[in-house]
PDB file of C-alpha atoms in Angstrom:
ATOM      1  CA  UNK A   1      23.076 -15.416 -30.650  1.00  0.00           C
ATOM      2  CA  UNK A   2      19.760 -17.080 -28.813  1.00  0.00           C
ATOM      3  CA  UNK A   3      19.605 -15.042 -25.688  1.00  0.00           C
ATOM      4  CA  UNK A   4      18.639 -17.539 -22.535  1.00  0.00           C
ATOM      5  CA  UNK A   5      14.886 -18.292 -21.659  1.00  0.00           C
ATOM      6  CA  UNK A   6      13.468 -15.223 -19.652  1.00  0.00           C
ATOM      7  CA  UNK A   7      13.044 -16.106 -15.695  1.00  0.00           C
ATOM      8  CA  UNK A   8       9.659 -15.177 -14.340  1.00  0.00           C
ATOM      9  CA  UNK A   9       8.540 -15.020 -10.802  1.00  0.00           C
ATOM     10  CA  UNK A  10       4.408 -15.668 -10.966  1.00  0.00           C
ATOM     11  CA  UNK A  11       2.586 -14.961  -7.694  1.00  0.00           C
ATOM     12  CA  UNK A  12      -0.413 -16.350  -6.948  1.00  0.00           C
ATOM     13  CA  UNK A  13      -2.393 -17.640  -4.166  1.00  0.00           C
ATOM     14  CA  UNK A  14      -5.210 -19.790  -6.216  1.00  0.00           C
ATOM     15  CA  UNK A  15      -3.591 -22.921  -6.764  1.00  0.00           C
ATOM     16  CA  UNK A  16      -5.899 -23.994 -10.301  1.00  0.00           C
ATOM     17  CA  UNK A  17      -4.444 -20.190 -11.509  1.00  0.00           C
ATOM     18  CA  UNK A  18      -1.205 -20.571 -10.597  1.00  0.00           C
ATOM     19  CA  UNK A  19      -0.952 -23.331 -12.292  1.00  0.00           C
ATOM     20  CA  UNK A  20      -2.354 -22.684 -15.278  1.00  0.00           C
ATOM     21  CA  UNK A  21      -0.282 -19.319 -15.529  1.00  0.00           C
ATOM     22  CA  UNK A  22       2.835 -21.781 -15.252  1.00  0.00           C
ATOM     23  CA  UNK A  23       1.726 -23.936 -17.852  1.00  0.00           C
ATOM     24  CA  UNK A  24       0.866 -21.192 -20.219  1.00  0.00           C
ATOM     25  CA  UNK A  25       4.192 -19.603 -20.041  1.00  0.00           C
ATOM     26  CA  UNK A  26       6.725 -22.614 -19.758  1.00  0.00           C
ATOM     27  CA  UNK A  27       4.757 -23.439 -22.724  1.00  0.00           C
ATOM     28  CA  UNK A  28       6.055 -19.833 -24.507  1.00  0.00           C
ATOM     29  CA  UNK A  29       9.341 -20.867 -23.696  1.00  0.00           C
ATOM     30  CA  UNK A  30      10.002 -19.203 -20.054  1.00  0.00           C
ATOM     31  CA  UNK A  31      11.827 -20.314 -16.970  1.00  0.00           C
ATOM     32  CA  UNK A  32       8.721 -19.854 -14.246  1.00  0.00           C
ATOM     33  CA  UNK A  33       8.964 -20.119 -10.708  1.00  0.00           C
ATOM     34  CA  UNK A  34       5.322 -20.467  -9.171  1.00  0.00           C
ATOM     35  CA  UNK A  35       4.520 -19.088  -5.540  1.00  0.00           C
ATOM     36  CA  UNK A  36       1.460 -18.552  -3.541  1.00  0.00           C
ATOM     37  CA  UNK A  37       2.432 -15.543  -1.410  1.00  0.00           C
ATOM     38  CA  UNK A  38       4.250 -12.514  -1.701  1.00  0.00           C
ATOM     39  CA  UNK A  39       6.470 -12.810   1.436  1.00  0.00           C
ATOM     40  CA  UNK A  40       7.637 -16.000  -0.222  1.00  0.00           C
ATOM     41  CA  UNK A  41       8.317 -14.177  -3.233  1.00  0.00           C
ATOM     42  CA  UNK A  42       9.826 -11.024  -1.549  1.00  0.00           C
ATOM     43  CA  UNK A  43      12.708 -14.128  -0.068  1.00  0.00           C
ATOM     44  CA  UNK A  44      13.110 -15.495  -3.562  1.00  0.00           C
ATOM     45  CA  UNK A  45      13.608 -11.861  -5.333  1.00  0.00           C
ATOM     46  CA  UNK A  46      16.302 -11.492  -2.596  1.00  0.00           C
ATOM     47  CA  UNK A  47      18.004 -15.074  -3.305  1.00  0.00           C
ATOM     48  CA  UNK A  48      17.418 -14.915  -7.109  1.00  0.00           C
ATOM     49  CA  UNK A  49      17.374 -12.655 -10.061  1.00  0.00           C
ATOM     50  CA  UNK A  50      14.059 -12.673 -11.953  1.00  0.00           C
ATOM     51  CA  UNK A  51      13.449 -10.781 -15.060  1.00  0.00           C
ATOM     52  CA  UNK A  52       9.744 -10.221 -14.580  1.00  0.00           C
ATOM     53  CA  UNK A  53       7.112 -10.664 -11.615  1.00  0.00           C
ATOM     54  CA  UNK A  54       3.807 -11.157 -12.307  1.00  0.00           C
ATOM     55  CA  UNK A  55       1.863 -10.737  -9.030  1.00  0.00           C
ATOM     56  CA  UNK A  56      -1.946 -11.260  -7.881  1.00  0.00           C
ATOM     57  CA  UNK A  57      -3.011  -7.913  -6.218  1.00  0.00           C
ATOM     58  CA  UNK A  58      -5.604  -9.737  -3.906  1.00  0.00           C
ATOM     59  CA  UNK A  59      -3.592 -12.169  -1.103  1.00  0.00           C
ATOM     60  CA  UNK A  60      -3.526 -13.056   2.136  1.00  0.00           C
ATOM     61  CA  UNK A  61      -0.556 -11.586   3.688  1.00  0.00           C
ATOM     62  CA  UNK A  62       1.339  -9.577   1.461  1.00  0.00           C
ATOM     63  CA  UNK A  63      -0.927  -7.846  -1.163  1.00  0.00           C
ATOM     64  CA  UNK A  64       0.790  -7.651  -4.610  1.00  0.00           C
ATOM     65  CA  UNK A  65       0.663  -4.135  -4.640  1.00  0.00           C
ATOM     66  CA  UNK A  66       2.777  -4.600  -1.353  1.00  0.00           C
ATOM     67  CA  UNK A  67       5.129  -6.751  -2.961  1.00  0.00           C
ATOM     68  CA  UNK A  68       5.585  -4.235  -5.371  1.00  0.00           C
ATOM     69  CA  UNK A  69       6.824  -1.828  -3.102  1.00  0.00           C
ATOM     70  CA  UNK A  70       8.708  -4.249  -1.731  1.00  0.00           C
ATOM     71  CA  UNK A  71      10.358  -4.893  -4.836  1.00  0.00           C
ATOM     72  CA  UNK A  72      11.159  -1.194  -5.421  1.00  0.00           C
ATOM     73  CA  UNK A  73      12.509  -0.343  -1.744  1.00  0.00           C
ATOM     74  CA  UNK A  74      15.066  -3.722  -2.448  1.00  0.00           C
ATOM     75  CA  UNK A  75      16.196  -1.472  -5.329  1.00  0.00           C
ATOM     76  CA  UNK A  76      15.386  -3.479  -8.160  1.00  0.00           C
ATOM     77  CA  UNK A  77      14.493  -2.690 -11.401  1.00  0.00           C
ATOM     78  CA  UNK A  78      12.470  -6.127 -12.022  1.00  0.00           C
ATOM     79  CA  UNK A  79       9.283  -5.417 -14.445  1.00  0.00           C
ATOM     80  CA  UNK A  80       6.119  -6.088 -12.686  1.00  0.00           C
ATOM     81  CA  UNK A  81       2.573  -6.634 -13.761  1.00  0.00           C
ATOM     82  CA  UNK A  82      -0.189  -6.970 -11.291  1.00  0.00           C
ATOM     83  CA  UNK A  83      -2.979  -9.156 -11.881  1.00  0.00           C
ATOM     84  CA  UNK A  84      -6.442  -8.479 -10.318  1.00  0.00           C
ATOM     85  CA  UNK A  85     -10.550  -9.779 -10.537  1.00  0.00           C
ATOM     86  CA  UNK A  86     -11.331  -7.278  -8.208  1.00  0.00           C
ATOM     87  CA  UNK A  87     -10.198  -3.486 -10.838  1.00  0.00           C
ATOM     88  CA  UNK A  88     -10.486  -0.115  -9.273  1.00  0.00           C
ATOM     89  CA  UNK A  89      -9.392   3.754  -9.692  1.00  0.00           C
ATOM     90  CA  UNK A  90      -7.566   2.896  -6.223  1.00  0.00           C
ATOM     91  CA  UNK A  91      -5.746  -0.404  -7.562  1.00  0.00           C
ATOM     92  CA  UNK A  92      -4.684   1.150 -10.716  1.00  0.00           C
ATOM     93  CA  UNK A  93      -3.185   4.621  -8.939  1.00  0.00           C
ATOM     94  CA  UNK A  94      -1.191   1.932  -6.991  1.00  0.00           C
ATOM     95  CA  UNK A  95      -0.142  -0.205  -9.512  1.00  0.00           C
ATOM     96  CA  UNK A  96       1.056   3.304 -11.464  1.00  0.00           C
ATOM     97  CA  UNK A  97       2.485   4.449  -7.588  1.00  0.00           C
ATOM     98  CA  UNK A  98       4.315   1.525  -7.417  1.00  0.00           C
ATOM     99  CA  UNK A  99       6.067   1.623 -11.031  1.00  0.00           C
ATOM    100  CA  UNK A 100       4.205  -1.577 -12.419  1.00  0.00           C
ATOM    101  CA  UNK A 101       5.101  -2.562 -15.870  1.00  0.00           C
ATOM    102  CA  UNK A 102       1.166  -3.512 -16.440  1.00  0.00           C
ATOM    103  CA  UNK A 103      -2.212  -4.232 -14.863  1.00  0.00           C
ATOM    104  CA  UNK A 104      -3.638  -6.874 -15.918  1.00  0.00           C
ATOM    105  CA  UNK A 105      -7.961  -7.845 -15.556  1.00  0.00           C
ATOM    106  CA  UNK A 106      -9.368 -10.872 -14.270  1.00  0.00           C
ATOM    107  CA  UNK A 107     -10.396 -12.880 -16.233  1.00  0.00           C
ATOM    108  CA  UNK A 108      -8.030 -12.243 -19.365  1.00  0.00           C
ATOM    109  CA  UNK A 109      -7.357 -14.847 -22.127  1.00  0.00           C
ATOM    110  CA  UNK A 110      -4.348 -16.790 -22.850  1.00  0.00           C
ATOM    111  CA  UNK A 111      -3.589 -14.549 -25.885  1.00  0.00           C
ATOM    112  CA  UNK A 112      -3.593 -11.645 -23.695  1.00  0.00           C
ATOM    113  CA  UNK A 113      -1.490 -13.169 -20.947  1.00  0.00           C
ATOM    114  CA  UNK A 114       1.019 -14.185 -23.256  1.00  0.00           C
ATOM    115  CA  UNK A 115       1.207 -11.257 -24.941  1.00  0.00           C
ATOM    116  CA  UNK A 116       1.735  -8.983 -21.979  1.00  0.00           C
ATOM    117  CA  UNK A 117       4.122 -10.555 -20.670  1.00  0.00           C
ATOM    118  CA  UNK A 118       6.096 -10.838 -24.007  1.00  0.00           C
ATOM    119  CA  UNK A 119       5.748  -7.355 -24.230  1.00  0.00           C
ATOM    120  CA  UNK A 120       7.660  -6.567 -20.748  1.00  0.00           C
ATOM    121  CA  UNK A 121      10.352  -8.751 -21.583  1.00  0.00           C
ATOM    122  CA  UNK A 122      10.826  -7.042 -24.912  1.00  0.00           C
ATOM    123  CA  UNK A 123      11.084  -3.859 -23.256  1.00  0.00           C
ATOM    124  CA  UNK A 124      13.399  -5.349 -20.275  1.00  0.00           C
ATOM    125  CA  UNK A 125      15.486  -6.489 -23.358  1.00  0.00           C
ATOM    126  CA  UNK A 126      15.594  -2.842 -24.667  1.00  0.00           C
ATOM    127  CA  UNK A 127      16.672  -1.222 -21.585  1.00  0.00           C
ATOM    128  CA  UNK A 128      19.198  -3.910 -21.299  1.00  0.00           C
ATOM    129  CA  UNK A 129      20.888  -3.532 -24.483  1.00  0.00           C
ATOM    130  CA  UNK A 130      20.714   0.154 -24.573  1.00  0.00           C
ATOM    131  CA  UNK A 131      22.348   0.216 -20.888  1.00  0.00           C
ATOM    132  CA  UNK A 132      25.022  -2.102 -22.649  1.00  0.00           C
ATOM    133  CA  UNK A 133      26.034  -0.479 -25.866  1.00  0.00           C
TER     134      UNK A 133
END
């Protein structure tokens, strides 16, 4: 039984990025739903379920480590992996803090990008079936 395309949320506030992130992974099969801020994406994670979010640490606004915690005060259990150019002892503690799925360095290739985010959806597929067995 083919199980349904995985739904991503990708935050982002450079547009060229965004867009290429979208490509890359609608490409691998994935339904993605681009946004440049992480209010925006705090009102679609409320609307919408999403089975991963991959979030930019550094924006305007609403930080993605912000979103994150966000994400985990809403009470849901949606893998996240932050994105950042800008890697630090402090960003890292956060992303750990804030229960993130993955960190993941500016600039990375497409190989790795795609192969992250496989991975969380793999494990988000584990803890699924085991919860449902």
């Amino acid at each position: 039984m083919d199980q349904p395309p995985r739904r991503l949320l990708v935050v982002e506030d450079d547009s060229d990025t965004l867009q290429l992130i979208v490509e890359v992974l609608e490409d691998e099969g994935f339904q993605v739903q681009p946004c440049r801020d992480g209010e925006r994406a705090l009102k679609l994670l409320e609307q919408g379920m999403f089975d991963l979010v991959l979030a930019d640490i550094k924006m305007p606004r609403m930080t993605g480590t912000d979103l994150l915690f966000q994400i985990r005060l809403l009470g849901l259990d949606t893998k996240v992996i932050l994105m950042t150019a800008y890697a630090s002892l402090d960003t890292a503690v956060q992303a750990l803090r804030g229960d993130a799925s993955d960190y993941l360095i500016k600039p990375f290739t497409l190989k790795e990008l795609r192969g992250r985010v496989r991975h969380a959806c793999t494990c988000q597929t584990r803890l699924y079936d085991r919860a449902n067995s």
